[in-house]
Amino acid sequence: MNTMNTFRVAFFVFAKVYVLAVDLNHTEPFRPNIVMVMSDAFDGRLTFDPGSKVVQLPFTKYLREQGAVFLNSYTNSPICCPSRAAMWSGHFVHLTQSWNNYKCLDNNATTWMDLLQSNGYHTKSLGKLDFTSGSHSVSNRVEAWTRDVLFLLRQEGRPVTDLTGDASTMRVMTKDWKTTDSAAQWIRHSAASLSQPFALYLGLNLPHPYRTDSLGPNAGGSTFRTSPYWLKKVSQQHISVPKWLPFSEMHPVDYYSTFTKNCSSNFTEQEVKDIRAFYYAMCAEADAMLGEVVLALQDSGLLSSTVVLFTSDHGELAMEHRQFYKMSMFEGSSHVPLLMAGPGVKAGLQLAQPVSLVDIYPTMLELAAVPAPGGLSGHSLLPLLNQSAALLAEPRPDWVLSEYHGCNANASTYMLRKGKWKYIAYADGLSVPSQLFDLSNDTEELHNVASQFPAVCQDLDKVLRSVVDYPTVSKQVQSYNKQEFSAWRQSLGGNYSSTIANLRWYLDWQRDPERYEKAIDEWLKAST
C-alpha cells in the first residue's frame, strides 16, 4: 500500500473511531495513550491558512482536520533549552531561572512525564529532550553572559543553503529518522501489548538549521539543508520576500541581533527566497516524521485510544526582520505549532485563545486523570478543546507570556500577547524603549506603535508586571551573567586571552583584542 493510500486508511479509521471515543468528562475517567512529537524551530503559522499554502504538510493538516489547532500558541522563551524547561516543568522561565541554553532545569526536576509514570503510565522518551544544563558550546555560554558588554561582534555564521541528494532522497536528517524509526518500532512491537496506558515523547532536531562545519567546532546552526525531494513540496509562488526596516529605523535590540547573527551584510532577493524555501522543505521532512508515528499508531490499532500532540520549542525567522534563527519575539520566532487530535477532542476546531507551552503540563495531567500540583504557570487546554466553559476550574488568562535572557539579544526581553496587541518590554522598562504591535493590522510587525498608544502600553505593562517583576528579574540575570563569566575566566588562568579570542566571534575579536578585553573589564566593574 503506498503512502497516500495508507494515509487515507488512517484518516478513515480515525474518523470512524472518533465517533465512538469516550468523552473525557465521563464520570469514570478514560485514560488515553498520549503521543507527543516536539520538533525544533517550527514556525507555527505554517499549520493553518494562509501559511500552510507555502508547503505541503499532510500530517499536520491531518491533525488539524481531525482535531484542534491553536491559532495563537507561543513559546515561553524563543530558544531551545529554556523553552523546553518551561514545557516540561509547567513554570515560566523566570521561575525555573532557565536563563540560557546552558542553565536550565536541574536534573532532579519533576516533569509531567515523571508524574504520569508514577501514576500508572508506561513512559517512553526518545530523541531531543534538551531541558537540563550543560549541552551547549562554551562560545554560546560566553556570548550569553557578555551580552551587556559594550561591543558588537558577529557570533553566528551567515545563513546559507545546501542542496544534497537527488529527487529520491527522502532521509536528509538521518539522526532524526533513526529516532523516529525507533519510536514507530516501539509503537508496533511494544505499545500494543501493554496492559497500561502509555505516554510516548519524540523530540526532533528538524527543522532547526544544521551546524555549519566549515566554521569550526564552536559553529552554530546556519545551514539550511534539504534535498530536491523535499523542495518539490514547497510552493515557490507562495514564498514571500519579507520587508526589512532600514538600519536607522530598527529597534536597538533588533539591530544587535541582526549584527550578531551575521545578517547585516547584503543579501540578494534570491538568497532570501532560497533560505526560506529550504527551511519550508525542512519543515516538510519533519512533518513526514510526524506521519510515520501516526501511521504506526494506525497500523497497531492504537489510533482510536491515543491523543496525539504536535508542537515545537520555538519558530524560525527565516530572514524575516533581516534575521534567521530564533531569540526574538517576532512571530516567526515566538509563534509555535500546537495541534491535538484523539479521543475526546472535537474535530475541526480552530481555537484563537492565546496559549503557550506551559499549558502542556496541566493538560497532560488532566488527560491522565492525575491531580495537578499547585503553582503551575499554565492552564489545561482540555476545557478549550471541549468548548465547555463549565469545566474551567479557574478563569483562564487572556494573555500569554514569553521571555528571553540568552545570547544574540543585548537585553532581557518580555513579551505579552493579549488580543490584537503584542507588547514587548526590555531590561528595566526604562533604559530600552518598549515595542507595541497591532497584529490585526500589522502582521509583518514593521510598525512599532508604542508612542501612538501610550495608554495601551501602560495597561499592558501593568498586566506584565502583575505576572513578573521584570526589572528585578533583569537584574538577577545581569548578576548571574557576571558571576558565571568571572568564574569561567578565573578557571582559564593564563589561557583566558587566547581562549576568548578564538570563540566563534574570532573574526571580529582578533581585529582589536585589547579593546574588547578592556570593554569586558569595564562591564565587570560596573554595578548591576
Coordinates of C-alpha atoms in Angstrom, one line a residue:
M1 CA 0.0 0.0 0.0
N2 CA 1.5 3.4 -1.0
T3 CA 1.9 6.3 1.5
M4 CA -1.3 8.1 0.3
N5 CA -3.5 5.1 0.5
T6 CA -2.1 4.3 3.9
F7 CA -2.8 7.8 4.9
R8 CA -6.4 7.6 3.6
V9 CA -6.9 4.4 5.7
A10 CA -5.6 6.2 8.7
F11 CA -8.0 9.1 8.1
F12 CA -11.0 6.7 7.8
V13 CA -10.1 4.7 10.9
F14 CA -9.5 7.9 12.9
A15 CA -12.8 9.5 11.7
K16 CA -14.7 6.3 12.5
V17 CA -13.3 5.7 15.9
Y18 CA -13.7 9.3 16.9
V19 CA -17.4 8.9 16.9
L20 CA -17.0 6.1 19.4
A21 CA -14.5 7.9 21.6
V22 CA -15.1 8.0 25.3
D23 CA -15.8 11.6 26.4
L24 CA -13.0 13.0 28.6
N25 CA -15.7 14.3 31.0
H26 CA -17.3 10.9 31.8
T27 CA -17.7 10.1 35.4
E28 CA -15.2 7.2 35.1
P29 CA -12.2 8.9 33.6
F30 CA -10.8 7.5 30.4
R31 CA -7.0 7.5 30.4
P32 CA -5.9 7.7 26.8
N33 CA -2.5 6.9 25.5
I34 CA -0.5 10.0 24.8
V35 CA 2.0 10.7 22.0
M36 CA 3.8 14.0 21.8
V37 CA 6.0 15.0 18.9
M38 CA 8.1 18.1 19.6
S39 CA 10.1 19.5 16.7
D40 CA 12.7 22.3 16.9
A41 CA 12.3 25.6 15.2
F42 CA 9.0 25.0 13.5
D43 CA 7.0 28.2 12.6
G44 CA 3.5 27.7 14.0
R45 CA 2.0 29.8 11.3
L46 CA 2.6 27.1 8.8
T47 CA 0.0 24.8 10.4
F48 CA -3.0 26.9 9.3
D49 CA -4.0 29.1 6.4
P50 CA -2.6 31.1 4.8
G51 CA 0.8 30.0 6.0
S52 CA 0.1 26.3 5.2
K53 CA -0.2 27.1 1.5
V54 CA 3.5 27.6 1.1
V55 CA 4.5 23.9 1.8
Q56 CA 2.8 20.5 1.8
L57 CA 2.4 19.3 5.4
P58 CA -0.1 16.4 5.1
F59 CA 0.2 15.1 8.6
T60 CA -0.1 18.5 10.4
K61 CA -3.1 19.0 8.1
Y62 CA -4.5 15.6 9.2
L63 CA -4.2 16.6 12.9
R64 CA -5.8 19.9 12.2
E65 CA -8.8 18.4 10.3
Q66 CA -9.3 15.5 12.8
G67 CA -8.6 17.5 15.9
A68 CA -7.8 21.0 17.0
V69 CA -5.3 23.7 16.0
F70 CA -4.4 26.6 18.3
L71 CA -4.0 29.7 16.1
N72 CA -2.2 31.7 18.8
S73 CA 0.2 29.4 20.5
Y74 CA 3.6 30.7 21.8
T75 CA 6.8 29.6 23.2
N76 CA 7.6 30.8 26.7
S77 CA 11.1 31.5 25.6
P78 CA 12.3 31.6 21.9
I79 CA 15.3 29.3 22.4
C80 CA 15.7 25.6 22.9
C81 CA 16.6 24.8 26.5
P82 CA 14.6 27.5 28.4
S83 CA 11.6 26.8 26.2
R84 CA 11.7 23.0 26.9
A85 CA 12.3 23.7 30.5
A86 CA 9.1 25.6 30.7
M87 CA 7.2 22.9 28.8
W88 CA 8.5 20.0 31.0
S89 CA 8.1 21.9 34.3
G90 CA 4.9 23.9 33.7
H91 CA 6.6 27.0 35.0
F92 CA 7.6 30.3 33.4
V93 CA 11.2 30.9 32.7
H94 CA 11.7 33.5 35.4
L95 CA 10.5 30.8 37.9
T96 CA 12.8 28.0 36.6
Q97 CA 15.6 30.5 36.2
S98 CA 16.5 28.9 32.9
W99 CA 18.4 31.9 31.7
N100 CA 20.1 30.5 28.6
N101 CA 20.9 27.3 26.7
Y102 CA 23.3 26.3 29.4
K103 CA 21.3 27.0 32.6
C104 CA 18.0 25.1 32.5
L105 CA 16.2 22.7 34.8
D106 CA 18.0 20.7 37.5
N107 CA 18.4 17.0 36.7
N108 CA 16.1 16.1 39.5
A109 CA 13.2 18.4 38.4
T110 CA 9.8 16.7 38.3
T111 CA 8.3 16.7 34.8
W112 CA 4.8 15.9 33.7
M113 CA 6.2 12.6 32.3
D114 CA 7.5 11.7 35.7
L115 CA 4.1 12.2 37.2
L116 CA 2.4 10.1 34.6
Q117 CA 4.9 7.4 35.2
S118 CA 4.3 7.4 39.0
N119 CA 0.6 7.3 38.3
G120 CA 0.4 4.2 36.2
Y121 CA 1.5 5.2 32.8
H122 CA 4.2 3.4 30.9
T123 CA 6.5 6.2 29.6
K124 CA 9.0 6.3 26.8
S125 CA 11.1 9.3 25.7
L126 CA 13.2 9.4 22.5
G127 CA 15.2 12.0 20.8
K128 CA 15.9 15.6 21.8
L129 CA 14.9 16.4 25.4
D130 CA 17.3 19.4 25.9
F131 CA 15.8 20.8 29.1
T132 CA 18.7 20.3 31.5
S133 CA 22.0 22.2 31.8
G134 CA 25.3 21.8 30.1
S135 CA 24.8 20.6 26.5
H136 CA 25.7 23.7 24.5
S137 CA 29.1 25.1 23.5
V138 CA 31.4 27.3 25.6
S139 CA 31.1 30.0 22.9
N140 CA 27.3 30.0 23.3
R141 CA 27.6 30.4 27.0
V142 CA 30.1 33.2 26.9
E143 CA 28.0 35.1 24.3
A144 CA 25.0 34.9 26.6
W145 CA 27.0 36.0 29.6
T146 CA 28.6 39.0 27.9
R147 CA 25.6 40.4 26.0
D148 CA 25.6 43.6 28.1
V149 CA 29.2 44.3 27.2
L150 CA 29.5 47.4 25.0
F151 CA 30.8 45.8 21.9
L152 CA 29.2 44.4 18.8
L153 CA 30.7 41.2 17.3
R154 CA 29.4 38.7 14.8
Q155 CA 28.7 35.5 16.6
E156 CA 26.8 33.2 14.2
G157 CA 27.6 32.0 10.7
R158 CA 26.0 33.8 7.8
P159 CA 22.9 31.8 6.8
V160 CA 23.4 29.6 3.8
T161 CA 21.6 26.8 1.8
D162 CA 22.9 23.4 1.0
L163 CA 21.2 21.1 -1.5
T164 CA 22.0 17.4 -1.1
G165 CA 21.0 14.1 -2.7
D166 CA 18.5 13.9 -5.5
A167 CA 14.8 13.7 -6.3
S168 CA 14.6 10.3 -4.4
T169 CA 16.4 11.4 -1.3
M170 CA 13.8 11.4 1.5
R171 CA 16.1 11.0 4.5
V172 CA 18.2 14.1 4.8
M173 CA 18.2 14.4 8.6
T174 CA 19.3 10.8 9.3
K175 CA 19.7 11.2 13.1
D176 CA 16.0 12.3 13.4
W177 CA 14.9 9.5 11.1
K178 CA 16.7 6.9 13.2
T179 CA 15.0 8.2 16.3
T180 CA 11.6 8.3 14.5
D181 CA 12.1 4.7 13.3
S182 CA 12.7 3.7 16.9
A183 CA 9.5 5.4 18.0
A184 CA 7.5 3.7 15.3
Q185 CA 9.0 0.3 16.0
W186 CA 8.3 0.7 19.8
I187 CA 4.7 1.5 19.0
R188 CA 4.3 -1.5 16.7
H189 CA 6.3 -4.0 18.8
S190 CA 5.8 -3.0 22.4
A191 CA 3.0 -0.4 22.9
A192 CA 0.1 -2.6 21.7
S193 CA 0.9 -5.3 24.2
L194 CA 1.0 -3.1 27.3
S195 CA -1.6 -3.6 30.0
Q196 CA -1.5 0.1 31.0
P197 CA -1.8 3.3 29.1
F198 CA 1.4 4.8 27.7
A199 CA 2.9 8.2 27.1
L200 CA 5.5 8.5 24.3
Y201 CA 7.6 11.6 23.7
L202 CA 9.6 12.1 20.4
G203 CA 11.9 15.1 20.2
L204 CA 13.2 16.1 16.7
N205 CA 16.0 18.4 15.7
L206 CA 14.4 19.4 12.4
P207 CA 13.7 21.9 11.1
H208 CA 16.5 23.5 13.1
P209 CA 19.3 24.7 10.7
Y210 CA 22.3 22.4 10.6
R211 CA 25.7 23.2 12.1
T212 CA 28.0 24.9 9.6
D213 CA 31.0 22.6 9.9
S214 CA 33.3 25.0 7.9
L215 CA 33.2 27.4 10.8
G216 CA 34.8 25.0 13.3
P217 CA 33.8 23.2 16.5
N218 CA 32.0 26.2 18.0
A219 CA 29.8 26.9 15.0
G220 CA 26.1 27.4 15.4
G221 CA 23.4 26.3 13.1
S222 CA 23.3 28.5 10.0
T223 CA 23.0 25.9 7.2
F224 CA 19.6 25.2 5.7
R225 CA 19.9 21.8 4.1
T226 CA 17.4 19.8 2.2
S227 CA 17.1 17.6 -1.0
P228 CA 15.2 18.1 -4.3
Y229 CA 12.6 15.6 -3.0
W230 CA 11.5 18.0 -0.2
L231 CA 11.9 21.1 -2.2
K232 CA 9.2 19.8 -4.5
K233 CA 6.8 20.1 -1.6
V234 CA 7.3 23.9 -1.5
S235 CA 5.1 26.2 -3.5
Q236 CA 7.6 28.7 -5.0
Q237 CA 4.8 31.2 -5.9
H238 CA 3.8 31.4 -2.2
I239 CA 7.2 32.2 -0.8
S240 CA 7.2 35.8 0.4
V241 CA 10.2 38.1 0.5
P242 CA 9.9 39.8 3.8
K243 CA 10.2 43.6 4.1
W244 CA 13.1 44.9 6.2
L245 CA 13.3 48.2 8.0
P246 CA 16.3 50.4 7.3
F247 CA 19.1 50.0 9.9
S248 CA 18.3 53.5 11.1
E249 CA 14.7 52.6 12.0
M250 CA 15.5 49.3 13.7
H251 CA 14.9 48.8 17.4
P252 CA 18.3 48.7 19.1
V253 CA 17.9 45.1 20.3
D254 CA 16.8 44.0 16.9
Y255 CA 19.8 45.8 15.3
Y256 CA 22.1 44.0 17.8
S257 CA 20.5 40.7 16.9
T258 CA 20.8 41.3 13.2
F259 CA 24.5 42.1 13.6
T260 CA 25.5 39.2 15.9
K261 CA 23.6 36.8 13.7
N262 CA 25.8 37.9 10.8
C263 CA 22.9 39.2 8.8
S264 CA 23.9 42.8 8.5
S265 CA 25.6 42.5 5.1
N266 CA 23.9 42.4 1.7
F267 CA 21.6 39.6 0.7
T268 CA 20.1 39.2 -2.8
E269 CA 16.4 38.6 -3.1
Q270 CA 17.2 35.1 -4.5
E271 CA 19.3 34.3 -1.4
V272 CA 16.4 35.2 0.9
K273 CA 13.9 33.2 -1.1
D274 CA 16.3 30.2 -1.2
I275 CA 16.8 30.3 2.6
R276 CA 13.0 30.4 3.1
A277 CA 12.3 27.6 0.5
F278 CA 14.9 25.3 2.1
Y279 CA 13.5 26.0 5.6
Y280 CA 10.0 25.1 4.4
A281 CA 11.4 21.9 2.8
M282 CA 12.9 21.0 6.2
C283 CA 9.5 21.5 7.8
A284 CA 8.1 19.1 5.2
E285 CA 10.6 16.5 6.2
A286 CA 9.7 17.0 9.9
D287 CA 6.0 16.6 9.0
A288 CA 6.8 13.2 7.4
M289 CA 8.4 12.1 10.7
L290 CA 5.2 13.0 12.5
G291 CA 3.4 11.0 9.9
E292 CA 5.5 7.9 10.5
V293 CA 4.4 8.0 14.1
V294 CA 0.7 8.5 13.2
L295 CA 0.8 5.6 10.7
A296 CA 2.4 3.3 13.3
L297 CA -0.4 4.1 15.7
Q298 CA -2.9 3.3 12.9
D299 CA -1.2 0.0 12.0
S300 CA -1.1 -1.1 15.6
G301 CA -4.8 -0.3 16.2
L302 CA -3.9 2.3 18.8
L303 CA -5.1 5.5 17.0
S304 CA -8.6 5.4 18.5
S305 CA -7.2 5.4 22.0
T306 CA -4.4 7.8 21.6
V307 CA -4.2 11.6 21.9
V308 CA -1.6 12.9 19.5
L309 CA 0.0 16.3 20.1
F310 CA 2.4 18.2 17.9
T311 CA 4.3 21.3 18.9
S312 CA 7.8 22.9 18.8
D313 CA 10.1 24.7 21.2
H314 CA 10.2 27.9 19.1
G315 CA 10.0 29.1 15.5
E316 CA 12.4 30.3 12.9
L317 CA 12.7 33.8 11.4
A318 CA 14.0 32.5 8.1
M319 CA 15.1 36.0 7.1
E320 CA 12.1 37.9 8.4
H321 CA 13.3 41.2 10.1
R322 CA 16.7 40.6 8.5
Q323 CA 17.4 37.7 10.8
F324 CA 17.4 33.9 10.9
Y325 CA 17.3 31.6 13.9
K326 CA 15.1 32.5 16.9
M327 CA 15.9 34.6 20.0
S328 CA 13.2 37.2 19.1
M329 CA 9.6 37.9 20.0
F330 CA 8.6 38.4 16.3
E331 CA 6.0 35.9 15.2
G332 CA 8.4 33.8 13.1
S333 CA 10.4 33.1 16.2
S334 CA 7.9 33.0 19.0
H335 CA 4.7 31.5 17.4
V336 CA 4.8 27.7 17.7
P337 CA 2.6 25.0 16.3
L338 CA 0.1 23.3 18.7
L339 CA -2.2 20.7 17.4
M340 CA -4.1 17.9 19.2
A341 CA -6.2 15.1 18.0
G342 CA -7.7 11.9 19.5
P343 CA -10.5 10.7 21.7
G344 CA -12.4 13.4 23.4
V345 CA -11.0 16.1 21.1
K346 CA -13.6 17.6 18.8
A347 CA -12.6 17.6 15.1
G348 CA -12.0 20.7 13.0
L349 CA -11.5 23.1 15.9
Q350 CA -9.6 26.3 15.3
L351 CA -9.0 28.0 18.6
A352 CA -8.0 31.6 18.8
Q353 CA -7.4 31.8 22.5
P354 CA -3.7 32.6 23.3
V355 CA -1.9 29.6 24.8
S356 CA 1.7 28.7 25.5
L357 CA 3.9 25.7 26.2
V358 CA 3.4 25.8 29.9
D359 CA -0.2 24.8 29.3
I360 CA 1.0 21.4 28.2
Y361 CA 2.0 20.2 31.7
P362 CA -1.5 20.6 33.2
T363 CA -3.1 19.3 30.0
M364 CA -1.1 16.1 30.2
L365 CA -2.0 15.6 33.8
E366 CA -5.7 16.1 33.2
L367 CA -5.7 13.8 30.2
A368 CA -4.2 11.1 32.5
A369 CA -6.6 12.0 35.4
V370 CA -3.6 12.9 37.6
P371 CA -4.1 15.8 40.1
A372 CA -2.0 18.8 39.1
P373 CA 0.3 20.3 41.7
G374 CA -0.3 23.9 42.8
G375 CA 1.6 26.9 41.5
L376 CA 1.8 25.9 37.8
S377 CA 2.1 28.8 35.3
G378 CA -0.1 27.1 32.7
H379 CA -3.7 26.0 32.5
S380 CA -5.1 22.8 31.0
L381 CA -6.3 23.1 27.4
L382 CA -9.0 20.5 27.7
P383 CA -11.8 22.9 28.6
L384 CA -11.0 24.8 25.4
L385 CA -10.8 21.5 23.4
N386 CA -14.2 20.5 24.7
Q387 CA -15.5 24.1 24.3
S388 CA -17.0 23.9 27.8
A389 CA -16.7 26.9 30.0
A390 CA -18.3 25.0 32.8
L391 CA -15.1 22.9 33.0
L392 CA -12.9 25.8 33.8
A393 CA -11.8 25.4 37.4
E394 CA -10.5 28.9 37.4
P395 CA -10.6 31.8 34.8
R396 CA -8.1 31.3 32.1
P397 CA -5.9 34.4 31.5
D398 CA -6.5 36.2 28.2
W399 CA -2.7 36.7 27.6
V400 CA 0.4 34.7 27.2
L401 CA 4.0 35.5 28.4
S402 CA 7.2 34.8 26.7
E403 CA 10.7 36.0 27.9
Y404 CA 14.2 35.8 26.7
H405 CA 17.5 36.1 28.5
G406 CA 20.2 34.5 26.3
C407 CA 22.6 35.3 23.5
N408 CA 22.0 37.4 20.4
A409 CA 19.8 39.9 22.3
N410 CA 21.5 42.5 24.5
A411 CA 18.7 43.0 27.0
S412 CA 16.3 40.7 28.8
T413 CA 13.0 40.7 26.8
Y414 CA 9.4 40.2 27.9
M415 CA 6.5 39.7 25.6
L416 CA 2.9 39.9 26.5
R417 CA 0.4 38.9 23.8
K418 CA -3.2 40.0 24.6
G419 CA -5.9 40.3 22.0
K420 CA -4.6 42.1 18.9
W421 CA -1.7 43.5 20.8
K422 CA 1.9 42.3 21.2
Y423 CA 3.7 44.3 23.9
I424 CA 7.4 43.9 24.3
A425 CA 9.3 45.4 27.3
Y426 CA 13.1 45.2 27.8
A427 CA 15.5 45.3 30.7
D428 CA 14.2 47.6 33.5
G429 CA 11.4 49.0 31.3
L430 CA 13.1 52.4 31.1
S431 CA 16.6 52.1 29.6
V432 CA 15.5 50.3 26.4
P433 CA 12.4 51.5 24.6
S434 CA 9.4 49.2 24.5
Q435 CA 7.5 48.0 21.4
L436 CA 3.9 47.6 20.6
F437 CA 2.5 45.9 17.5
D438 CA -1.1 45.7 16.4
L439 CA -1.2 42.2 14.9
S440 CA -4.6 42.7 13.4
N441 CA -3.3 45.4 11.0
D442 CA 0.4 44.8 11.0
T443 CA 1.1 41.0 10.5
E444 CA 4.7 41.7 9.5
E445 CA 5.4 43.7 12.7
L446 CA 7.0 46.6 10.9
H447 CA 5.3 49.4 12.8
N448 CA 6.0 49.9 16.4
V449 CA 3.1 52.0 17.6
A450 CA 4.1 52.3 21.3
S451 CA 4.4 56.1 21.0
Q452 CA 0.9 56.3 19.4
F453 CA -0.9 54.3 22.1
P454 CA 0.8 55.1 25.4
A455 CA -2.4 54.2 27.4
V456 CA -2.4 50.7 25.8
C457 CA 1.3 50.3 26.7
Q458 CA 0.6 51.4 30.3
D459 CA -2.3 48.9 30.6
L460 CA -0.3 46.0 29.2
D461 CA 2.8 46.9 31.2
K462 CA 0.6 46.7 34.3
V463 CA -0.6 43.3 33.4
L464 CA 3.0 42.2 32.6
R465 CA 4.3 43.4 36.0
S466 CA 1.5 41.6 37.8
V467 CA 2.9 38.4 36.3
V468 CA 6.6 39.1 36.6
D469 CA 8.6 41.8 38.3
Y470 CA 10.7 42.1 35.2
P471 CA 13.1 44.9 36.3
T472 CA 14.1 42.7 39.2
V473 CA 14.4 39.6 37.1
S474 CA 16.6 41.5 34.6
K475 CA 18.9 42.5 37.4
Q476 CA 19.1 38.8 38.6
V477 CA 20.1 37.8 35.1
Q478 CA 22.7 40.5 34.9
S479 CA 24.2 39.4 38.2
Y480 CA 24.2 35.8 37.1
N481 CA 25.9 36.6 33.8
K482 CA 28.7 38.5 35.6
Q483 CA 29.2 35.7 38.2
E484 CA 29.3 33.0 35.6
F485 CA 31.7 34.8 33.3
S486 CA 34.0 35.7 36.2
A487 CA 34.2 32.1 37.3
W488 CA 34.8 30.9 33.8
R489 CA 37.6 33.5 33.2
Q490 CA 39.2 32.6 36.5
S491 CA 39.2 28.9 35.6
L492 CA 41.2 29.6 32.4
G493 CA 44.1 31.3 34.2
G494 CA 46.7 32.3 31.7
N495 CA 44.8 30.8 28.8
Y496 CA 42.0 33.4 29.1
S497 CA 43.1 35.8 26.4
S498 CA 43.8 33.2 23.7
T499 CA 40.6 31.3 24.6
I500 CA 38.2 34.2 24.4
A501 CA 39.8 35.5 21.2
N502 CA 39.1 32.2 19.4
L503 CA 35.5 31.7 20.2
R504 CA 33.1 31.9 17.2
W505 CA 33.3 35.7 17.2
Y506 CA 37.1 35.4 16.4
L507 CA 36.9 37.1 13.0
D508 CA 35.9 40.4 14.7
W509 CA 37.6 39.9 18.0
Q510 CA 41.1 39.5 16.6
R511 CA 41.0 42.8 14.9
D512 CA 41.3 44.6 18.3
P513 CA 41.6 42.1 21.2
E514 CA 42.8 44.7 23.7
R515 CA 39.8 46.9 23.1
Y516 CA 37.3 44.0 23.7
E517 CA 39.1 42.7 26.8
K518 CA 39.0 46.2 28.2
A519 CA 35.3 46.5 27.5
I520 CA 34.7 43.3 29.4
D521 CA 36.8 44.6 32.4
E522 CA 34.7 47.8 32.5
W523 CA 31.5 45.8 32.3
L524 CA 32.5 43.6 35.2
K525 CA 33.5 46.7 37.4
A526 CA 30.2 48.4 36.7
S527 CA 27.4 48.0 39.3
T528 CA 24.4 45.9 38.3

